[in-house]
Coordinates of C-alpha atoms (C1' of nucleotides) in Angstrom, one line a residue:
Chain W
M18 CA -12.4 -2.3 1.0
L19 CA -15.3 -0.6 2.7
D20 CA -14.9 0.6 6.2
I21 CA -16.8 -1.7 8.6
K22 CA -17.5 1.3 10.8
F23 CA -19.0 3.1 7.8
I24 CA -21.2 0.1 7.0
R25 CA -22.3 -0.1 10.6
E26 CA -23.3 3.6 10.7
N27 CA -24.6 3.9 7.1
L28 CA -26.1 0.5 6.4
Q29 CA -28.9 1.9 4.1
V30 CA -26.5 3.9 2.1
V31 CA -24.2 1.0 1.6
K32 CA -27.0 -1.3 0.7
A33 CA -28.4 1.1 -1.8
G34 CA -25.0 1.6 -3.4
L35 CA -24.3 -2.1 -3.7
D36 CA -27.8 -2.7 -5.1
R37 CA -27.0 -0.4 -8.0
R38 CA -24.3 -2.8 -9.0
N39 CA -25.2 -6.0 -10.7
G40 CA -25.8 -9.0 -8.5
G41 CA -25.2 -8.2 -5.0
D42 CA -26.6 -9.4 -1.7
H43 CA -23.5 -9.3 0.4
E44 CA -25.3 -10.4 3.6
L45 CA -24.5 -7.2 5.3
D46 CA -26.8 -7.9 8.2
A47 CA -25.0 -11.1 9.1
L48 CA -21.8 -9.3 8.7
L49 CA -22.8 -6.6 11.2
E50 CA -24.0 -9.3 13.6
Q51 CA -20.6 -10.8 13.5
E52 CA -19.0 -7.4 14.0
D53 CA -21.1 -6.8 17.1
K54 CA -20.0 -10.2 18.5
R55 CA -16.4 -9.3 17.7
R56 CA -16.5 -6.1 19.5
Q57 CA -18.2 -7.6 22.5
G58 CA -15.6 -10.3 22.8
L59 CA -12.8 -7.8 22.3
Q60 CA -14.1 -5.7 25.2
E61 CA -14.4 -8.7 27.5
S62 CA -10.9 -9.9 26.6
E63 CA -9.4 -6.4 27.1
Q64 CA -10.9 -6.2 30.6
L65 CA -9.4 -9.5 31.6
K66 CA -6.1 -8.5 30.1
N67 CA -6.2 -5.4 32.2
K68 CA -6.8 -7.4 35.3
K69 CA -4.0 -9.8 34.4
K70 CA -1.5 -7.0 33.9
K71 CA -2.2 -5.6 37.3
L72 CA -2.0 -9.0 39.0
S73 CA 1.3 -9.8 37.3
A74 CA 2.8 -6.6 38.5
E75 CA 1.6 -7.5 42.0
V76 CA 3.4 -10.8 41.7
G77 CA 6.6 -9.0 40.9
K78 CA 6.2 -6.8 43.9
Q79 CA 5.5 -9.6 46.3
K80 CA 8.4 -11.7 45.0
Q81 CA 10.8 -8.8 45.5
Q82 CA 9.7 -8.5 49.1
G83 CA 10.2 -12.3 49.5
Q84 CA 6.6 -13.1 49.9
D85 CA 4.8 -16.1 48.6
A86 CA 2.8 -15.1 45.4
S87 CA 1.6 -18.6 44.4
Q88 CA -2.0 -17.7 44.9
L89 CA -1.9 -14.7 42.6
M90 CA 0.0 -16.7 40.1
E91 CA -2.7 -19.3 40.1
E92 CA -5.3 -16.6 39.6
V93 CA -3.5 -15.2 36.5
K94 CA -3.2 -18.7 35.1
N95 CA -6.9 -19.1 35.3
L96 CA -7.4 -15.7 33.6
N97 CA -5.2 -16.8 30.8
T98 CA -7.5 -19.6 29.9
S99 CA -10.5 -17.3 29.5
I100 CA -8.5 -14.8 27.6
K101 CA -7.2 -17.4 25.2
E102 CA -10.8 -18.5 24.6
L103 CA -12.1 -15.0 24.0
D104 CA -9.1 -14.1 21.8
D105 CA -9.6 -17.2 19.6
T106 CA -13.2 -16.3 19.1
V107 CA -12.4 -12.6 18.3
E108 CA -9.6 -13.6 16.0
G109 CA -11.9 -16.1 14.1
L110 CA -14.5 -13.4 13.7
E111 CA -12.0 -10.9 12.6
K112 CA -10.8 -13.2 9.9
I113 CA -14.3 -13.9 8.6
I114 CA -15.2 -10.3 8.6
H115 CA -12.0 -9.3 6.8
E116 CA -12.5 -11.9 4.2
K117 CA -16.1 -10.9 3.6
L118 CA -15.1 -7.2 3.3
L119 CA -12.5 -8.1 0.7
G120 CA -15.3 -9.6 -1.4
I121 CA -17.5 -6.5 -1.4
P122 CA -16.9 -4.1 -4.3
N123 CA -16.6 -0.4 -4.0
L124 CA -19.6 1.9 -3.7
P125 CA -20.3 3.5 -7.1
D126 CA -20.2 7.3 -7.3
D127 CA -23.7 8.7 -6.8
N128 CA -23.6 10.6 -10.0
I129 CA -22.7 7.9 -12.5
P130 CA -25.5 6.5 -14.7
D131 CA -27.5 3.4 -13.9
G132 CA -27.4 0.5 -16.3
R133 CA -26.5 -3.1 -16.6
D134 CA -23.8 -3.0 -19.3
E135 CA -21.9 -0.7 -21.6
S136 CA -25.0 0.2 -23.6
S137 CA -25.8 2.5 -20.7
N138 CA -22.5 4.3 -20.7
K139 CA -22.8 8.0 -21.1
F140 CA -21.2 9.9 -23.9
I141 CA -19.2 12.8 -22.5
R142 CA -17.3 14.3 -25.5
E143 CA -15.4 13.4 -28.6
W144 CA -12.4 14.8 -30.4
G145 CA -11.1 14.8 -34.0
T146 CA -12.8 13.3 -37.0
K147 CA -12.9 9.9 -38.6
P148 CA -10.2 9.6 -41.4
S149 CA -11.5 9.5 -44.9
L150 CA -10.4 6.1 -46.2
S151 CA -11.2 3.9 -49.2
N152 CA -14.4 2.0 -49.0
Q153 CA -12.7 -1.1 -47.8
P154 CA -10.2 -0.2 -45.1
L155 CA -7.9 -3.0 -44.2
N156 CA -7.8 -4.2 -40.6
H157 CA -4.6 -4.1 -38.6
V158 CA -3.9 -7.8 -39.0
E159 CA -3.9 -7.5 -42.8
L160 CA -1.9 -4.4 -42.7
G161 CA 0.6 -5.5 -40.1
E162 CA 1.2 -8.9 -41.7
K163 CA 1.5 -7.5 -45.2
L164 CA 4.0 -4.9 -44.1
G165 CA 5.9 -7.4 -42.0
L166 CA 5.3 -5.5 -38.8
I167 CA 3.7 -8.4 -36.8
D168 CA 3.9 -12.2 -36.9
L169 CA 1.0 -13.9 -35.1
K170 CA 1.5 -17.3 -36.5
R171 CA 5.0 -17.7 -35.1
A172 CA 3.9 -16.2 -31.8
A173 CA 1.3 -19.0 -31.6
K174 CA 4.0 -21.5 -32.2
I175 CA 6.2 -20.0 -29.5
S176 CA 3.6 -19.3 -26.9
G177 CA 0.1 -20.0 -28.1
A178 CA -3.0 -18.0 -29.0
R179 CA -3.3 -14.4 -28.0
F180 CA 0.4 -13.7 -28.3
A181 CA 2.2 -11.6 -30.8
V182 CA 5.6 -11.0 -32.2
Y183 CA 6.3 -7.5 -33.4
R184 CA 9.1 -7.4 -35.9
G185 CA 11.2 -4.9 -37.8
A186 CA 9.6 -1.5 -38.1
G187 CA 6.6 -2.9 -36.1
A188 CA 8.8 -3.6 -33.1
A189 CA 10.4 -0.2 -33.5
L190 CA 7.0 1.5 -33.8
L191 CA 5.8 -0.1 -30.6
R192 CA 8.9 0.9 -28.8
A193 CA 8.5 4.4 -30.2
L194 CA 5.0 4.7 -29.0
I195 CA 6.0 3.7 -25.4
N196 CA 8.8 6.2 -25.3
F197 CA 6.7 8.9 -26.8
M198 CA 3.9 8.4 -24.2
I199 CA 6.3 8.3 -21.2
D200 CA 8.1 11.4 -22.5
V201 CA 4.8 13.3 -22.8
Q202 CA 3.6 12.3 -19.3
T203 CA 6.9 13.1 -17.6
Q204 CA 7.9 16.2 -19.5
E205 CA 4.5 17.8 -20.1
N206 CA 2.1 16.5 -17.5
G207 CA 4.2 16.3 -14.4
Y208 CA 4.4 12.6 -13.8
E209 CA 7.5 10.8 -12.3
E210 CA 8.5 7.7 -14.1
L211 CA 8.7 4.4 -12.3
Y212 CA 10.0 1.2 -13.7
P213 CA 8.6 -1.5 -11.3
P214 CA 8.9 -5.3 -11.1
F215 CA 6.6 -7.3 -13.3
L216 CA 6.2 -10.0 -10.7
V217 CA 4.4 -9.1 -7.5
N218 CA 3.4 -10.9 -4.3
E219 CA -0.1 -11.6 -3.0
E220 CA -0.2 -8.6 -0.6
S221 CA 0.1 -6.3 -3.5
L222 CA -2.7 -7.9 -5.5
L223 CA -4.9 -7.8 -2.4
G224 CA -4.0 -4.1 -2.0
T225 CA -5.4 -3.1 -5.4
G226 CA -8.2 -5.6 -5.4
Q227 CA -7.3 -8.3 -8.0
L228 CA -7.1 -10.8 -5.2
P229 CA -8.8 -12.7 -3.7
K230 CA -11.7 -12.5 -6.1
F231 CA -10.1 -12.5 -9.5
K232 CA -7.3 -15.0 -9.2
E233 CA -8.4 -16.8 -12.3
D234 CA -7.5 -13.7 -14.3
L235 CA -3.9 -13.9 -13.3
F236 CA -0.8 -15.8 -14.4
A237 CA 0.8 -17.4 -11.3
M238 CA 4.2 -18.8 -10.8
E239 CA 4.4 -22.4 -10.0
D240 CA 7.2 -22.5 -7.4
D241 CA 6.9 -19.0 -5.9
P242 CA 4.0 -17.0 -4.4
L243 CA 4.3 -14.5 -7.2
Y244 CA 2.1 -13.3 -10.0
L245 CA 2.7 -11.6 -13.3
I246 CA 1.2 -8.1 -13.1
P247 CA -2.1 -7.6 -15.0
T248 CA -1.4 -3.9 -15.1
A249 CA 1.2 -1.5 -13.7
E250 CA -1.5 -0.2 -11.4
V251 CA -0.6 -3.0 -9.1
P252 CA 3.1 -2.4 -8.4
V253 CA 2.8 1.4 -8.7
T254 CA -0.1 1.7 -6.3
N255 CA 1.6 -0.6 -3.9
F256 CA 4.7 1.4 -4.1
H257 CA 3.3 3.3 -1.1
R258 CA 1.5 0.4 0.6
E259 CA 1.6 0.6 4.4
E260 CA 3.0 4.1 4.3
I261 CA 1.9 7.4 5.8
L262 CA 2.5 10.2 3.3
E263 CA 2.8 13.9 4.0
E264 CA -0.2 15.9 3.0
E265 CA 2.0 18.5 1.2
S266 CA 3.4 15.8 -1.0
L267 CA 0.0 15.1 -2.6
P268 CA -1.0 14.7 -5.3
I269 CA 1.7 12.2 -6.1
C270 CA 1.7 11.3 -9.8
Y271 CA 3.6 8.4 -11.4
T272 CA 3.7 7.0 -14.8
A273 CA 5.1 3.6 -15.6
Y274 CA 5.6 1.5 -18.6
T275 CA 5.1 -2.3 -18.1
P276 CA 4.0 -5.2 -20.1
C277 CA 0.7 -6.6 -18.7
F278 CA -0.3 -10.2 -18.4
R279 CA -3.9 -11.5 -18.4
R280 CA -5.3 -14.9 -18.7
E281 CA -8.4 -13.6 -20.2
A282 CA -10.4 -16.4 -18.7
G283 CA -14.0 -16.2 -19.7
S284 CA -13.3 -14.2 -22.9
Y285 CA -13.2 -17.1 -25.2
G286 CA -14.3 -16.2 -28.6
K287 CA -14.0 -12.5 -27.9
D288 CA -11.6 -10.5 -30.1
T289 CA -9.8 -13.7 -31.1
Q290 CA -8.2 -12.1 -34.1
G291 CA -5.4 -9.7 -34.0
L292 CA -3.8 -7.6 -31.3
I293 CA -6.9 -6.3 -29.6
R294 CA -7.1 -8.9 -26.7
Q295 CA -3.7 -10.4 -25.9
H296 CA -2.3 -12.4 -22.9
Q297 CA 0.6 -10.0 -23.0
F298 CA 0.4 -6.4 -24.0
D299 CA 2.2 -3.2 -23.3
K300 CA 0.8 -0.2 -21.5
V301 CA 1.9 3.1 -20.1
E302 CA 0.0 3.6 -16.8
L303 CA -0.8 6.8 -14.9
V304 CA -1.3 6.5 -11.1
K305 CA -2.2 9.2 -8.6
F306 CA -2.4 9.4 -4.9
S307 CA -4.6 12.3 -3.9
K308 CA -6.3 13.9 -1.0
A309 CA -10.0 12.8 -0.8
S310 CA -11.2 16.4 -1.4
E311 CA -9.2 16.6 -4.6
S312 CA -9.7 13.3 -6.2
E313 CA -12.6 14.2 -8.4
K314 CA -10.6 17.1 -9.9
E315 CA -7.6 14.8 -10.2
L316 CA -9.6 12.2 -12.2
E317 CA -10.6 14.9 -14.7
K318 CA -7.0 15.9 -15.1
L319 CA -5.9 12.3 -15.4
V320 CA -8.3 11.7 -18.3
Q321 CA -7.1 14.8 -20.0
D322 CA -3.5 13.6 -19.6
A323 CA -4.4 10.4 -21.3
E324 CA -6.2 12.3 -24.0
T325 CA -3.1 14.3 -24.8
I326 CA -1.6 11.3 -26.4
L327 CA -4.5 10.7 -28.8
K328 CA -4.6 14.4 -29.7
K329 CA -0.9 14.5 -30.5
L330 CA -1.3 11.5 -32.7
N331 CA -4.4 13.0 -34.2
L332 CA -6.6 10.0 -33.6
H333 CA -10.3 10.4 -33.4
Y334 CA -11.7 9.3 -30.0
R335 CA -14.6 9.7 -27.6
V336 CA -14.8 9.8 -23.8
M337 CA -17.4 7.7 -22.2
E338 CA -18.5 7.6 -18.5
L339 CA -19.1 4.1 -17.4
C340 CA -22.5 3.2 -16.0
V341 CA -22.7 1.3 -12.7
G342 CA -23.0 -2.1 -14.4
D343 CA -19.8 -1.7 -16.4
L344 CA -17.8 -0.4 -13.5
G345 CA -14.8 -2.4 -12.2
F346 CA -14.8 -4.0 -8.8
S347 CA -12.7 -1.5 -7.0
A348 CA -13.6 1.6 -8.9
S349 CA -16.1 4.3 -7.8
K350 CA -16.1 6.2 -11.1
T351 CA -14.5 5.5 -14.5
Y352 CA -14.1 7.2 -17.8
D353 CA -13.1 5.2 -20.8
L354 CA -11.3 6.6 -23.8
E355 CA -12.4 4.9 -27.0
V356 CA -10.5 5.3 -30.2
W357 CA -12.0 5.0 -33.6
L358 CA -11.2 1.8 -35.5
P359 CA -12.2 2.0 -39.2
S360 CA -12.0 -1.7 -39.9
Q361 CA -14.5 -2.5 -37.2
N362 CA -16.4 0.7 -37.8
T363 CA -16.6 1.3 -34.1
Y364 CA -14.8 2.8 -31.1
R365 CA -12.6 0.6 -29.0
E366 CA -11.4 1.1 -25.4
I367 CA -7.8 2.3 -25.3
S368 CA -7.8 3.7 -21.8
S369 CA -9.7 3.3 -18.7
C370 CA -9.4 6.0 -16.0
S371 CA -10.8 5.5 -12.5
N372 CA -11.1 7.0 -9.2
F373 CA -11.0 4.4 -6.5
R374 CA -11.6 6.8 -3.6
D375 CA -10.2 5.2 -0.4
Y376 CA -11.1 1.7 -1.4
Q377 CA -7.7 0.6 -2.5
A378 CA -6.0 2.8 0.1
R379 CA -7.8 1.1 2.9
R380 CA -6.9 -2.3 1.6
A381 CA -3.3 -1.3 1.0
K382 CA -3.1 1.0 4.1
I383 CA -1.9 4.1 2.3
R384 CA -2.6 7.1 4.5
C385 CA -1.6 10.7 4.7
K386 CA -0.8 12.8 7.7
K387 CA -2.8 15.9 8.0
R388 CA -0.9 19.1 8.4
T389 CA -3.3 20.2 11.1
G390 CA -2.5 17.1 13.1
G391 CA -5.0 14.4 14.1
K392 CA -5.3 10.9 12.8
P393 CA -3.9 10.0 9.5
E394 CA -6.5 9.6 6.8
F395 CA -6.7 7.2 3.9
V396 CA -5.6 8.8 0.6
N397 CA -7.6 8.4 -2.6
T398 CA -6.0 6.4 -5.4
L399 CA -6.6 6.9 -9.1
N400 CA -5.2 5.4 -12.2
G401 CA -5.7 5.2 -16.0
S402 CA -4.0 4.0 -19.1
G403 CA -2.0 6.5 -20.8
L404 CA -2.3 4.5 -23.1
A405 CA -2.5 0.8 -24.0
A406 CA 0.4 0.6 -26.5
G407 CA -0.9 -2.5 -28.4
R408 CA -4.3 -1.0 -29.1
L409 CA -2.6 2.3 -30.0
F410 CA -0.5 0.4 -32.5
V411 CA -3.7 -1.0 -34.0
A412 CA -5.3 2.4 -34.1
I413 CA -2.4 3.9 -35.9
L414 CA -2.1 1.2 -38.5
E415 CA -5.8 1.4 -39.3
N416 CA -6.3 5.1 -39.2
Y417 CA -3.1 6.0 -41.0
Q418 CA -3.4 3.5 -43.8
N419 CA -3.1 4.6 -47.3
D420 CA -4.7 3.3 -50.4
D421 CA -1.5 1.6 -51.5
G422 CA -1.4 -0.5 -48.4
T423 CA 1.3 1.6 -46.7
V424 CA 0.9 3.4 -43.4
T425 CA 1.9 6.9 -42.7
V426 CA 3.8 7.5 -39.5
P427 CA 2.1 10.1 -37.3
E428 CA 4.3 13.2 -37.2
A429 CA 4.6 13.2 -33.4
I430 CA 6.5 9.9 -33.4
R431 CA 8.7 10.4 -36.4
P432 CA 11.5 11.7 -34.1
Y433 CA 11.3 8.4 -32.4
L434 CA 11.7 6.5 -35.7
Q435 CA 14.7 8.3 -37.1
G436 CA 12.3 10.6 -39.0
R437 CA 10.7 7.9 -40.9
E438 CA 7.5 9.0 -42.6
V439 CA 6.0 5.9 -44.1
L440 CA 5.8 2.2 -43.2
S441 CA 6.1 0.2 -46.4
L442 CA 7.7 -2.9 -47.7
Chain N
rG28 C1' 23.3 -21.5 -3.3
rG29 C1' 27.3 -21.4 1.1
rA30 C1' 29.3 -18.5 5.6
rG31 C1' 28.6 -14.5 8.9
rA32 C1' 26.2 -9.9 11.0
rG33 C1' 21.9 -7.5 11.9
rG34 C1' 16.4 -5.8 12.1
rU35 C1' 13.8 -1.2 18.5
rG36 C1' 9.7 5.2 17.6
rG37 C1' 10.5 10.4 11.6
rC38 C1' 16.0 9.4 12.1
rC39 C1' 20.3 7.7 15.3
rG40 C1' 20.7 4.8 19.5
rA41 C1' 20.1 2.4 24.9
rG42 C1' 17.6 -1.4 26.9
rC43 C1' 19.0 -6.7 33.9
rG44 C1' 12.7 -11.4 32.1
rG45 C1' 9.0 -7.5 36.4
rU46 C1' 5.4 -1.3 37.1
rU47 C1' 9.3 0.4 29.6
rG48 C1' 5.2 2.6 24.7
rA49 C1' 10.1 2.0 25.6
rA50 C1' 16.5 6.0 28.4
rG51 C1' 19.5 9.4 25.7
rG52 C1' 20.4 12.2 21.2
rC53 C1' 18.8 14.4 16.6
rG54 C1' 14.9 16.2 13.9
rC55 C1' 10.0 18.5 14.0
rA56 C1' 6.0 21.7 16.4
rC57 C1' 4.6 25.3 19.9
rG58 C1' 6.1 28.7 23.8
rC59 C1' 9.8 31.7 26.4
rU60 C1' 14.2 34.5 25.4
rU61 C1' 16.1 38.2 21.2
rG62 C1' 16.1 44.4 17.7
rG63 C1' 16.2 39.9 14.4
rA64 C1' 18.5 35.2 14.1
rA65 C1' 21.4 31.4 16.3
rA66 C1' 22.3 29.4 20.9
rG67 C1' 19.7 28.5 25.4
rC68 C1' 15.3 27.1 28.4
rG69 C1' 10.4 24.8 28.7
rU70 C1' 6.4 21.8 26.7
rG71 C1' 4.9 18.4 23.2
rU72 C1' 5.9 14.9 19.2
rG73 C1' 4.1 6.7 16.8
rU74 C1' 0.1 3.3 14.9
rA75 C1' -4.2 0.4 15.3
rG76 C1' -8.5 -1.1 17.9
rG77 C1' -12.2 -0.5 21.8
rU78 C1' -15.0 3.1 24.8
rU79 C1' -16.5 8.2 24.9
rU80 C1' -20.4 14.2 22.7
rA81 C1' -15.5 15.4 24.1
rC82 C1' -11.5 15.0 27.6
rC83 C1' -10.0 10.7 29.7
rC84 C1' -9.3 5.7 30.0
rC85 C1' -8.4 0.6 28.3
rU86 C1' -5.9 -3.1 24.9
rA87 C1' -2.3 -4.4 21.3
rC88 C1' 2.2 -3.4 18.7
rC89 C1' 10.1 -3.1 19.6
rG90 C1' 10.7 -7.3 11.4
rA91 C1' 6.4 -11.4 11.1
rG92 C1' 4.3 -15.8 13.3
rG93 C1' 4.5 -19.4 17.2
rG94 C1' 6.4 -21.0 22.2
rU95 C1' 8.3 -20.8 27.5
rU96 C1' 6.6 -17.8 32.0
rC97 C1' 2.3 -15.3 36.9
rG98 C1' 5.0 -11.6 33.8
rA99 C1' 8.8 -11.1 27.3
rA100 C1' 11.6 -5.7 23.4
rU101 C1' 14.6 -8.9 26.6
rC102 C1' 14.7 -16.5 26.7
rC103 C1' 13.5 -20.6 22.7
rC104 C1' 11.7 -22.1 17.6
rU105 C1' 10.2 -21.0 12.5
rC106 C1' 9.8 -17.6 8.6
rC107 C1' 10.8 -12.8 6.1
rC108 C1' 14.0 -8.8 5.0
rU109 C1' 18.8 -6.0 5.0
rC110 C1' 24.1 -5.9 5.0
rU111 C1' 29.3 -8.2 4.3
rC112 C1' 32.3 -12.2 2.2
rC113 C1' 32.4 -16.5 -1.2
rG114 C1' 30.1 -19.0 -5.4
rC115 C1' 27.0 -18.6 -9.9
rC116 C1' 25.2 -15.2 -13.3
rA117 C1' 22.3 -10.9 -17.4

RNA sequence: GGAGAGGUGGCCGAGCGGUUGAAGGCGCACGCUUGGAAAGCGUGUGUAGGUUUACCCCUACCGAGGGUUCGAAUCCCUCCCUCUCCGCCA
């Protein structure tokens, strides 16, 4: 959420920032008019309240002295009518303003590239090399089903399209990848592990920005006001919702494994085959709470922490900086990690690392107390996948396939699979 | 799910419907004291909004939301959360 005060004082900056994003007249002028009205009403109401307070105290005094206070009491009663009226107006305006603010996306970072879609994303760096495979590399579905690692047909029977059953060595491999990633992030990169609930309330989703605008992307419970998490970002960022943190404790770094649930509304026909786009997938998430002055640096580190995993698995990837048009609603700046997929002859997103600045923190009221005193300030929040386990599974199958249809187990995860070196029938 | 108890400032803990943003204690910060430390003494120590160059000032907040009243942390209603016991259960 943007700060209404900031909008008021930097209208042109805000307009310019929002203009860079696709589609966006947010009727800021009307919003500010309402804000002016709100403040005006508030001031009037507060003046009357002040008067009321004094009169009421006077009533008390007079009564104690046994005097008749009925005239004053009548006066206060009349004040109450005006106060109620003003407060109703102010409250109504507040609500409207707040709702409008919730619908306005974050301002993009000044330095990220312009552009409408991913074709304008900027190449930052790449690592590793494409594996040398036979002319016709199999895709992960062919490999996975042949080797008995996944069963998509039965998953469709059990749940529907875009679900998967991992079985046997496939299930073990998925579990190994998750454990491997968590271990690296906690043991080498300094993250604390959290294991959060997979169902969260509305407040949490408002805090990170999934609600109110993206409700159709979420799975909701029928009898309870709860939603399945679309990413661990939600419970983990909200871990500190409505808290005031100590400046010395920052940056706070968490990693969490959770399954993620997404309705994928609007992505019909996209990636229908295989594990790339599922309603349920597993992900190890990285979340940081940082001082505003440090968040740019922390984003760079976060990206590197995610990259560690790909490097250890020796998977070829590239880092892309998202252009304005490809940027998420709450993000100010985002790097994507894209891993090489031989069967598609292309790079696919396997991690998305973003700096949200104080946008989520303001929504979720996550502040930090300055050591030097003064008002608490909103922290900056960041997060990124470290990594998406399902897509990592895909990448390993495809990049580590052998001519005979088997798959070599990357060395780094052999300890997690009882030393197994090859996945074969 | 049933029965009961409770939710007050960073923590503990008072609080008659009237001038209480809230006694007292602890903690913390600063100062004095000291050779140094402890103890002791003094001062300060919530959040949000409005106003202001700033200081000040004003308003709101004692789990949340309503209500009664001239006036509510204190009375009433609803909801949420925590704890104890019982039931059920991975």
